[in-house]
PDB file of N, CA and C in Angstrom:
ATOM      1  N   MET G   1      45.368  10.928  74.315  1.00 85.00           N
ATOM      2  CA  MET G   1      45.115  11.983  75.258  1.00 85.00           C
ATOM      3  C   MET G   1      43.768  11.716  75.953  1.00 85.00           C
ATOM      4  N   GLU G   2      43.755  11.975  77.260  1.00 90.00           N
ATOM      5  CA  GLU G   2      42.542  11.747  78.035  1.00 90.00           C
ATOM      6  C   GLU G   2      41.493  12.815  77.760  1.00 90.00           C
ATOM      7  N   ASP G   3      40.263  12.417  77.916  1.00 96.00           N
ATOM      8  CA  ASP G   3      39.135  13.316  77.738  1.00 96.00           C
ATOM      9  C   ASP G   3      39.074  14.298  78.911  1.00 96.00           C
ATOM     10  N   LEU G   4      38.816  15.577  78.617  1.00 97.00           N
ATOM     11  CA  LEU G   4      38.743  16.612  79.639  1.00 97.00           C
ATOM     12  C   LEU G   4      37.680  16.290  80.691  1.00 97.00           C
ATOM     13  N   LYS G   5      36.556  15.760  80.256  1.00 97.00           N
ATOM     14  CA  LYS G   5      35.477  15.401  81.178  1.00 97.00           C
ATOM     15  C   LYS G   5      35.961  14.339  82.172  1.00 97.00           C
ATOM     16  N   ASP G   6      36.683  13.344  81.684  1.00 97.00           N
ATOM     17  CA  ASP G   6      37.208  12.291  82.559  1.00 97.00           C
ATOM     18  C   ASP G   6      38.239  12.840  83.543  1.00 97.00           C
ATOM     19  N   LEU G   7      39.096  13.735  83.074  1.00 98.00           N
ATOM     20  CA  LEU G   7      40.095  14.335  83.953  1.00 98.00           C
ATOM     21  C   LEU G   7      39.429  15.166  85.040  1.00 98.00           C
ATOM     22  N   ARG G   8      38.404  15.912  84.659  1.00 98.00           N
ATOM     23  CA  ARG G   8      37.688  16.722  85.648  1.00 98.00           C
ATOM     24  C   ARG G   8      36.966  15.842  86.672  1.00 98.00           C
ATOM     25  N   ALA G   9      36.433  14.710  86.228  1.00 98.00           N
ATOM     26  CA  ALA G   9      35.785  13.775  87.149  1.00 98.00           C
ATOM     27  C   ALA G   9      36.800  13.230  88.152  1.00 98.00           C
ATOM     28  N   LYS G  10      38.022  12.975  87.691  1.00 98.00           N
ATOM     29  CA  LYS G  10      39.082  12.506  88.591  1.00 98.00           C
ATOM     30  C   LYS G  10      39.431  13.589  89.612  1.00 98.00           C
ATOM     31  N   LEU G  11      39.507  14.841  89.151  1.00 98.00           N
ATOM     32  CA  LEU G  11      39.770  15.954  90.066  1.00 98.00           C
ATOM     33  C   LEU G  11      38.647  16.085  91.096  1.00 98.00           C
ATOM     34  N   ASP G  12      37.401  15.934  90.655  1.00 98.00           N
ATOM     35  CA  ASP G  12      36.261  16.009  91.571  1.00 98.00           C
ATOM     36  C   ASP G  12      36.360  14.939  92.651  1.00 98.00           C
ATOM     37  N   ASP G  13      36.748  13.742  92.274  1.00 98.00           N
ATOM     38  CA  ASP G  13      36.891  12.639  93.223  1.00 98.00           C
ATOM     39  C   ASP G  13      38.008  12.932  94.230  1.00 98.00           C
ATOM     40  N   ILE G  14      39.128  13.426  93.735  1.00 98.00           N
ATOM     41  CA  ILE G  14      40.236  13.791  94.620  1.00 98.00           C
ATOM     42  C   ILE G  14      39.793  14.891  95.579  1.00 98.00           C
ATOM     43  N   ASP G  15      39.075  15.890  95.072  1.00 98.00           N
ATOM     44  CA  ASP G  15      38.615  16.991  95.911  1.00 98.00           C
ATOM     45  C   ASP G  15      37.660  16.515  96.999  1.00 98.00           C
ATOM     46  N   ARG G  16      36.777  15.567  96.685  1.00 98.00           N
ATOM     47  CA  ARG G  16      35.882  15.015  97.710  1.00 98.00           C
ATOM     48  C   ARG G  16      36.702  14.397  98.842  1.00 98.00           C
ATOM     49  N   ASN G  17      37.727  13.643  98.472  1.00 98.00           N
ATOM     50  CA  ASN G  17      38.592  13.025  99.475  1.00 98.00           C
ATOM     51  C   ASN G  17      39.357  14.079 100.269  1.00 98.00           C
ATOM     52  N   MET G  18      39.840  15.100  99.587  1.00 98.00           N
ATOM     53  CA  MET G  18      40.583  16.163 100.272  1.00 98.00           C
ATOM     54  C   MET G  18      39.703  16.908 101.265  1.00 98.00           C
ATOM     55  N   VAL G  19      38.461  17.169 100.892  1.00 98.00           N
ATOM     56  CA  VAL G  19      37.547  17.867 101.803  1.00 98.00           C
ATOM     57  C   VAL G  19      37.278  17.016 103.041  1.00 98.00           C
ATOM     58  N   ALA G  20      37.067  15.726 102.843  1.00 98.00           N
ATOM     59  CA  ALA G  20      36.832  14.834 103.986  1.00 98.00           C
ATOM     60  C   ALA G  20      38.053  14.809 104.906  1.00 98.00           C
ATOM     61  N   LEU G  21      39.238  14.757 104.328  1.00 98.00           N
ATOM     62  CA  LEU G  21      40.459  14.765 105.127  1.00 98.00           C
ATOM     63  C   LEU G  21      40.667  16.107 105.816  1.00 98.00           C
ATOM     64  N   PHE G  22      40.309  17.192 105.138  1.00 98.00           N
ATOM     65  CA  PHE G  22      40.416  18.516 105.733  1.00 98.00           C
ATOM     66  C   PHE G  22      39.517  18.619 106.966  1.00 98.00           C
ATOM     67  N   GLU G  23      38.293  18.111 106.855  1.00 98.00           N
ATOM     68  CA  GLU G  23      37.391  18.125 108.002  1.00 98.00           C
ATOM     69  C   GLU G  23      37.978  17.343 109.173  1.00 98.00           C
ATOM     70  N   LYS G  24      38.557  16.202 108.882  1.00 98.00           N
ATOM     71  CA  LYS G  24      39.191  15.405 109.937  1.00 98.00           C
ATOM     72  C   LYS G  24      40.354  16.168 110.564  1.00 98.00           C
ATOM     73  N   ARG G  25      41.135  16.828 109.736  1.00 98.00           N
ATOM     74  CA  ARG G  25      42.284  17.581 110.250  1.00 98.00           C
ATOM     75  C   ARG G  25      41.829  18.730 111.142  1.00 98.00           C
ATOM     76  N   MET G  26      40.774  19.429 110.743  1.00 97.00           N
ATOM     77  CA  MET G  26      40.273  20.535 111.552  1.00 97.00           C
ATOM     78  C   MET G  26      39.670  20.027 112.863  1.00 97.00           C
ATOM     79  N   ASP G  27      39.070  18.860 112.852  1.00 97.00           N
ATOM     80  CA  ASP G  27      38.565  18.276 114.093  1.00 97.00           C
ATOM     81  C   ASP G  27      39.722  18.016 115.056  1.00 97.00           C
ATOM     82  N   ILE G  28      40.807  17.480 114.543  1.00 97.00           N
ATOM     83  CA  ILE G  28      41.990  17.255 115.382  1.00 97.00           C
ATOM     84  C   ILE G  28      42.545  18.594 115.860  1.00 97.00           C
ATOM     85  N   SER G  29      42.510  19.619 115.018  1.00 96.00           N
ATOM     86  CA  SER G  29      42.983  20.948 115.410  1.00 96.00           C
ATOM     87  C   SER G  29      42.184  21.486 116.592  1.00 96.00           C
ATOM     88  N   ARG G  30      40.892  21.231 116.595  1.00 96.00           N
ATOM     89  CA  ARG G  30      40.070  21.651 117.736  1.00 96.00           C
ATOM     90  C   ARG G  30      40.507  20.930 119.012  1.00 96.00           C
ATOM     91  N   ARG G  31      40.793  19.651 118.868  1.00 97.00           N
ATOM     92  CA  ARG G  31      41.242  18.874 120.033  1.00 97.00           C
ATOM     93  C   ARG G  31      42.619  19.339 120.499  1.00 97.00           C
ATOM     94  N   VAL G  32      43.463  19.724 119.554  1.00 96.00           N
ATOM     95  CA  VAL G  32      44.774  20.285 119.901  1.00 96.00           C
ATOM     96  C   VAL G  32      44.579  21.565 120.704  1.00 96.00           C
ATOM     97  N   ALA G  33      43.633  22.407 120.275  1.00 95.00           N
ATOM     98  CA  ALA G  33      43.363  23.664 120.993  1.00 95.00           C
ATOM     99  C   ALA G  33      42.943  23.389 122.425  1.00 95.00           C
ATOM    100  N   GLU G  34      42.100  22.404 122.618  1.00 95.00           N
ATOM    101  CA  GLU G  34      41.657  22.060 123.970  1.00 95.00           C
ATOM    102  C   GLU G  34      42.843  21.622 124.831  1.00 95.00           C
ATOM    103  N   THR G  35      43.734  20.842 124.255  1.00 96.00           N
ATOM    104  CA  THR G  35      44.918  20.382 124.980  1.00 96.00           C
ATOM    105  C   THR G  35      45.851  21.546 125.279  1.00 96.00           C
ATOM    106  N   LYS G  36      46.063  22.413 124.294  1.00 94.00           N
ATOM    107  CA  LYS G  36      46.919  23.585 124.506  1.00 94.00           C
ATOM    108  C   LYS G  36      46.346  24.474 125.603  1.00 94.00           C
ATOM    109  N   LYS G  37      45.037  24.651 125.591  1.00 93.00           N
ATOM    110  CA  LYS G  37      44.402  25.479 126.610  1.00 93.00           C
ATOM    111  C   LYS G  37      44.626  24.872 127.992  1.00 93.00           C
ATOM    112  N   ALA G  38      44.410  23.585 128.117  1.00 94.00           N
ATOM    113  CA  ALA G  38      44.577  22.905 129.403  1.00 94.00           C
ATOM    114  C   ALA G  38      46.013  22.997 129.908  1.00 94.00           C
ATOM    115  N   GLN G  39      46.963  23.037 128.972  1.00 95.00           N
ATOM    116  CA  GLN G  39      48.378  23.085 129.341  1.00 95.00           C
ATOM    117  C   GLN G  39      48.937  24.506 129.342  1.00 95.00           C
ATOM    118  N   GLY G  40      48.092  25.489 129.046  1.00 93.00           N
ATOM    119  CA  GLY G  40      48.529  26.877 129.036  1.00 93.00           C
ATOM    120  C   GLY G  40      49.522  27.200 127.929  1.00 93.00           C
ATOM    121  N   LEU G  41      49.377  26.539 126.799  1.00 94.00           N
ATOM    122  CA  LEU G  41      50.283  26.740 125.666  1.00 94.00           C
ATOM    123  C   LEU G  41      49.669  27.685 124.640  1.00 94.00           C
ATOM    124  N   PRO G  42      50.493  28.444 123.925  1.00 95.00           N
ATOM    125  CA  PRO G  42      49.968  29.333 122.889  1.00 95.00           C
ATOM    126  C   PRO G  42      49.531  28.534 121.657  1.00 95.00           C
ATOM    127  N   VAL G  43      48.682  29.150 120.859  1.00 95.00           N
ATOM    128  CA  VAL G  43      48.222  28.503 119.623  1.00 95.00           C
ATOM    129  C   VAL G  43      49.397  28.301 118.671  1.00 95.00           C
ATOM    130  N   LEU G  44      50.203  29.329 118.485  1.00 96.00           N
ATOM    131  CA  LEU G  44      51.306  29.244 117.525  1.00 96.00           C
ATOM    132  C   LEU G  44      52.554  28.648 118.160  1.00 96.00           C
ATOM    133  N   ASP G  45      53.054  27.607 117.510  1.00 95.00           N
ATOM    134  CA  ASP G  45      54.347  27.004 117.872  1.00 95.00           C
ATOM    135  C   ASP G  45      55.170  27.004 116.584  1.00 95.00           C
ATOM    136  N   GLN G  46      55.924  28.078 116.386  1.00 96.00           N
ATOM    137  CA  GLN G  46      56.656  28.283 115.131  1.00 96.00           C
ATOM    138  C   GLN G  46      57.611  27.141 114.823  1.00 96.00           C
ATOM    139  N   SER G  47      58.292  26.611 115.827  1.00 97.00           N
ATOM    140  CA  SER G  47      59.247  25.524 115.563  1.00 97.00           C
ATOM    141  C   SER G  47      58.511  24.275 115.090  1.00 97.00           C
ATOM    142  N   ARG G  48      57.341  23.999 115.659  1.00 96.00           N
ATOM    143  CA  ARG G  48      56.538  22.854 115.219  1.00 96.00           C
ATOM    144  C   ARG G  48      56.081  23.059 113.776  1.00 96.00           C
ATOM    145  N   GLU G  49      55.671  24.279 113.446  1.00 96.00           N
ATOM    146  CA  GLU G  49      55.225  24.536 112.077  1.00 96.00           C
ATOM    147  C   GLU G  49      56.362  24.335 111.084  1.00 96.00           C
ATOM    148  N   GLU G  50      57.553  24.742 111.432  1.00 97.00           N
ATOM    149  CA  GLU G  50      58.698  24.519 110.536  1.00 97.00           C
ATOM    150  C   GLU G  50      58.978  23.036 110.374  1.00 97.00           C
ATOM    151  N   GLN G  51      58.835  22.270 111.449  1.00 98.00           N
ATOM    152  CA  GLN G  51      59.015  20.817 111.362  1.00 98.00           C
ATOM    153  C   GLN G  51      57.972  20.205 110.430  1.00 98.00           C
ATOM    154  N   VAL G  52      56.734  20.657 110.555  1.00 97.00           N
ATOM    155  CA  VAL G  52      55.657  20.149 109.707  1.00 97.00           C
ATOM    156  C   VAL G  52      55.948  20.458 108.243  1.00 97.00           C
ATOM    157  N   LEU G  53      56.328  21.695 107.962  1.00 97.00           N
ATOM    158  CA  LEU G  53      56.612  22.074 106.577  1.00 97.00           C
ATOM    159  C   LEU G  53      57.727  21.227 105.986  1.00 97.00           C
ATOM    160  N   ALA G  54      58.791  21.025 106.733  1.00 97.00           N
ATOM    161  CA  ALA G  54      59.906  20.220 106.235  1.00 97.00           C
ATOM    162  C   ALA G  54      59.483  18.773 106.018  1.00 97.00           C
ATOM    163  N   SER G  55      58.740  18.225 106.962  1.00 98.00           N
ATOM    164  CA  SER G  55      58.367  16.810 106.832  1.00 98.00           C
ATOM    165  C   SER G  55      57.388  16.590 105.685  1.00 98.00           C
ATOM    166  N   ARG G  56      56.443  17.527 105.495  1.00 97.00           N
ATOM    167  CA  ARG G  56      55.465  17.347 104.412  1.00 97.00           C
ATOM    168  C   ARG G  56      56.140  17.434 103.054  1.00 97.00           C
ATOM    169  N   CYS G  57      57.114  18.304 102.921  1.00 97.00           N
ATOM    170  CA  CYS G  57      57.870  18.361 101.666  1.00 97.00           C
ATOM    171  C   CYS G  57      58.668  17.070 101.484  1.00 97.00           C
ATOM    172  N   GLY G  58      59.069  16.471 102.583  1.00 97.00           N
ATOM    173  CA  GLY G  58      59.788  15.205 102.521  1.00 97.00           C
ATOM    174  C   GLY G  58      58.927  14.041 102.051  1.00 97.00           C
ATOM    175  N   TYR G  59      57.613  14.175 102.149  1.00 98.00           N
ATOM    176  CA  TYR G  59      56.696  13.128 101.680  1.00 98.00           C
ATOM    177  C   TYR G  59      56.593  13.081 100.153  1.00 98.00           C
ATOM    178  N   LEU G  60      57.019  14.136  99.510  1.00 98.00           N
ATOM    179  CA  LEU G  60      56.863  14.233  98.057  1.00 98.00           C
ATOM    180  C   LEU G  60      57.671  13.189  97.306  1.00 98.00           C
ATOM    181  N   THR G  61      57.094  12.687  96.235  1.00 98.00           N
ATOM    182  CA  THR G  61      57.847  11.881  95.286  1.00 98.00           C
ATOM    183  C   THR G  61      58.309  12.747  94.119  1.00 98.00           C
ATOM    184  N   ASP G  62      57.690  13.902  93.972  1.00 98.00           N
ATOM    185  CA  ASP G  62      58.059  14.879  92.939  1.00 98.00           C
ATOM    186  C   ASP G  62      58.560  16.143  93.636  1.00 98.00           C
ATOM    187  N   ALA G  63      59.862  16.224  93.846  1.00 97.00           N
ATOM    188  CA  ALA G  63      60.456  17.337  94.593  1.00 97.00           C
ATOM    189  C   ALA G  63      60.221  18.693  93.940  1.00 97.00           C
ATOM    190  N   SER G  64      59.862  18.708  92.670  1.00 98.00           N
ATOM    191  CA  SER G  64      59.607  19.993  92.012  1.00 98.00           C
ATOM    192  C   SER G  64      58.362  20.677  92.572  1.00 98.00           C
ATOM    193  N   LEU G  65      57.575  19.965  93.376  1.00 98.00           N
ATOM    194  CA  LEU G  65      56.373  20.537  93.976  1.00 98.00           C
ATOM    195  C   LEU G  65      56.612  21.015  95.414  1.00 98.00           C
ATOM    196  N   ALA G  66      57.868  21.136  95.815  1.00 98.00           N
ATOM    197  CA  ALA G  66      58.185  21.520  97.198  1.00 98.00           C
ATOM    198  C   ALA G  66      57.625  22.899  97.553  1.00 98.00           C
ATOM    199  N   ALA G  67      57.796  23.871  96.703  1.00 98.00           N
ATOM    200  CA  ALA G  67      57.299  25.220  97.001  1.00 98.00           C
ATOM    201  C   ALA G  67      55.775  25.228  97.126  1.00 98.00           C
ATOM    202  N   GLU G  68      55.107  24.520  96.246  1.00 98.00           N
ATOM    203  CA  GLU G  68      53.646  24.457  96.281  1.00 98.00           C
ATOM    204  C   GLU G  68      53.166  23.708  97.523  1.00 98.00           C
ATOM    205  N   THR G  69      53.870  22.653  97.887  1.00 98.00           N
ATOM    206  CA  THR G  69      53.511  21.888  99.080  1.00 98.00           C
ATOM    207  C   THR G  69      53.702  22.734 100.326  1.00 98.00           C
ATOM    208  N   ARG G  70      54.799  23.465 100.367  1.00 98.00           N
ATOM    209  CA  ARG G  70      55.049  24.356 101.496  1.00 98.00           C
ATOM    210  C   ARG G  70      53.935  25.408 101.597  1.00 98.00           C
ATOM    211  N   ALA G  71      53.559  25.997 100.474  1.00 98.00           N
ATOM    212  CA  ALA G  71      52.494  27.004 100.462  1.00 98.00           C
ATOM    213  C   ALA G  71      51.162  26.397 100.905  1.00 98.00           C
ATOM    214  N   LEU G  72      50.871  25.205 100.437  1.00 98.00           N
ATOM    215  CA  LEU G  72      49.632  24.518 100.819  1.00 98.00           C
ATOM    216  C   LEU G  72      49.579  24.320 102.331  1.00 98.00           C
ATOM    217  N   TYR G  73      50.653  23.815 102.902  1.00 98.00           N
ATOM    218  CA  TYR G  73      50.648  23.542 104.338  1.00 98.00           C
ATOM    219  C   TYR G  73      50.734  24.810 105.178  1.00 98.00           C
ATOM    220  N   GLN G  74      51.337  25.843 104.656  1.00 98.00           N
ATOM    221  CA  GLN G  74      51.299  27.120 105.368  1.00 98.00           C
ATOM    222  C   GLN G  74      49.855  27.601 105.481  1.00 98.00           C
ATOM    223  N   GLU G  75      49.102  27.462 104.413  1.00 98.00           N
ATOM    224  CA  GLU G  75      47.702  27.880 104.432  1.00 98.00           C
ATOM    225  C   GLU G  75      46.869  26.968 105.335  1.00 98.00           C
ATOM    226  N   ILE G  76      47.088  25.685 105.254  1.00 98.00           N
ATOM    227  CA  ILE G  76      46.353  24.750 106.111  1.00 98.00           C
ATOM    228  C   ILE G  76      46.616  25.071 107.581  1.00 98.00           C
ATOM    229  N   MET G  77      47.870  25.332 107.923  1.00 97.00           N
ATOM    230  CA  MET G  77      48.191  25.631 109.314  1.00 97.00           C
ATOM    231  C   MET G  77      47.629  26.993 109.735  1.00 97.00           C
ATOM    232  N   ARG G  78      47.579  27.958 108.815  1.00 98.00           N
ATOM    233  CA  ARG G  78      46.966  29.243 109.120  1.00 98.00           C
ATOM    234  C   ARG G  78      45.485  29.056 109.445  1.00 98.00           C
ATOM    235  N   LEU G  79      44.808  28.237 108.648  1.00 97.00           N
ATOM    236  CA  LEU G  79      43.399  27.945 108.892  1.00 97.00           C
ATOM    237  C   LEU G  79      43.214  27.192 110.208  1.00 97.00           C
ATOM    238  N   SER G  80      44.105  26.280 110.486  1.00 97.00           N
ATOM    239  CA  SER G  80      44.058  25.510 111.726  1.00 97.00           C
ATOM    240  C   SER G  80      44.213  26.425 112.939  1.00 97.00           C
ATOM    241  N   ARG G  81      45.163  27.360 112.855  1.00 97.00           N
ATOM    242  CA  ARG G  81      45.334  28.327 113.947  1.00 97.00           C
ATOM    243  C   ARG G  81      44.069  29.146 114.131  1.00 97.00           C
ATOM    244  N   GLY G  82      43.431  29.519 113.029  1.00 96.00           N
ATOM    245  CA  GLY G  82      42.191  30.280 113.113  1.00 96.00           C
ATOM    246  C   GLY G  82      41.098  29.503 113.832  1.00 96.00           C
ATOM    247  N   VAL G  83      40.971  28.239 113.531  1.00 95.00           N
ATOM    248  CA  VAL G  83      39.992  27.382 114.207  1.00 95.00           C
ATOM    249  C   VAL G  83      40.319  27.298 115.691  1.00 95.00           C
ATOM    250  N   GLN G  84      41.602  27.127 116.003  1.00 95.00           N
ATOM    251  CA  GLN G  84      42.013  27.030 117.401  1.00 95.00           C
ATOM    252  C   GLN G  84      41.744  28.341 118.146  1.00 95.00           C
ATOM    253  N   GLU G  85      42.106  29.459 117.537  1.00 94.00           N
ATOM    254  CA  GLU G  85      41.890  30.755 118.184  1.00 94.00           C
ATOM    255  C   GLU G  85      40.408  31.024 118.410  1.00 94.00           C
ATOM    256  N   LYS G  86      39.596  30.674 117.431  1.00 93.00           N
ATOM    257  CA  LYS G  86      38.138  30.855 117.558  1.00 93.00           C
ATOM    258  C   LYS G  86      37.615  30.017 118.722  1.00 93.00           C
ATOM    259  N   LEU G  87      38.043  28.793 118.813  1.00 90.00           N
ATOM    260  CA  LEU G  87      37.605  27.901 119.888  1.00 90.00           C
ATOM    261  C   LEU G  87      38.022  28.450 121.252  1.00 90.00           C
ATOM    262  N   LEU G  88      39.244  28.943 121.350  1.00 88.00           N
ATOM    263  CA  LEU G  88      39.728  29.467 122.620  1.00 88.00           C
ATOM    264  C   LEU G  88      38.996  30.745 123.035  1.00 88.00           C
ATOM    265  N   LYS G  89      38.582  31.557 122.071  1.00 87.00           N
ATOM    266  CA  LYS G  89      37.824  32.775 122.376  1.00 87.00           C
ATOM    267  C   LYS G  89      36.416  32.452 122.857  1.00 87.00           C
ATOM    268  N   GLU G  90      35.862  31.354 122.386  1.00 82.00           N
ATOM    269  CA  GLU G  90      34.502  30.965 122.785  1.00 82.00           C
ATOM    270  C   GLU G  90      34.455  30.539 124.244  1.00 82.00           C
ATOM    271  N   ASP G  91      35.541  30.041 124.758  1.00 64.00           N
ATOM    272  CA  ASP G  91      35.575  29.550 126.151  1.00 64.00           C
ATOM    273  C   ASP G  91      35.747  30.639 127.154  1.00 64.00           C
TER     274      ASP G  91
END
């Protein structure tokens, strides 16, 4: 059995990577907002969000995590919409 300290260190490393990727994703979300604004498009595109949810669950190698993956991406997209809406209100 692995040591709890070692497992937590692995989680910390994964979290550092996830935070860096999250920052990159939010930066792209800001750029998406700018493009949507220029094209007169709304922040929410429900059909696109459903496509994203389906495709991200399709990336799984462990299908038993589908519900959790869907919940994760629903939250990520909610946060992304918030960033986009905030950016559009500032302009």
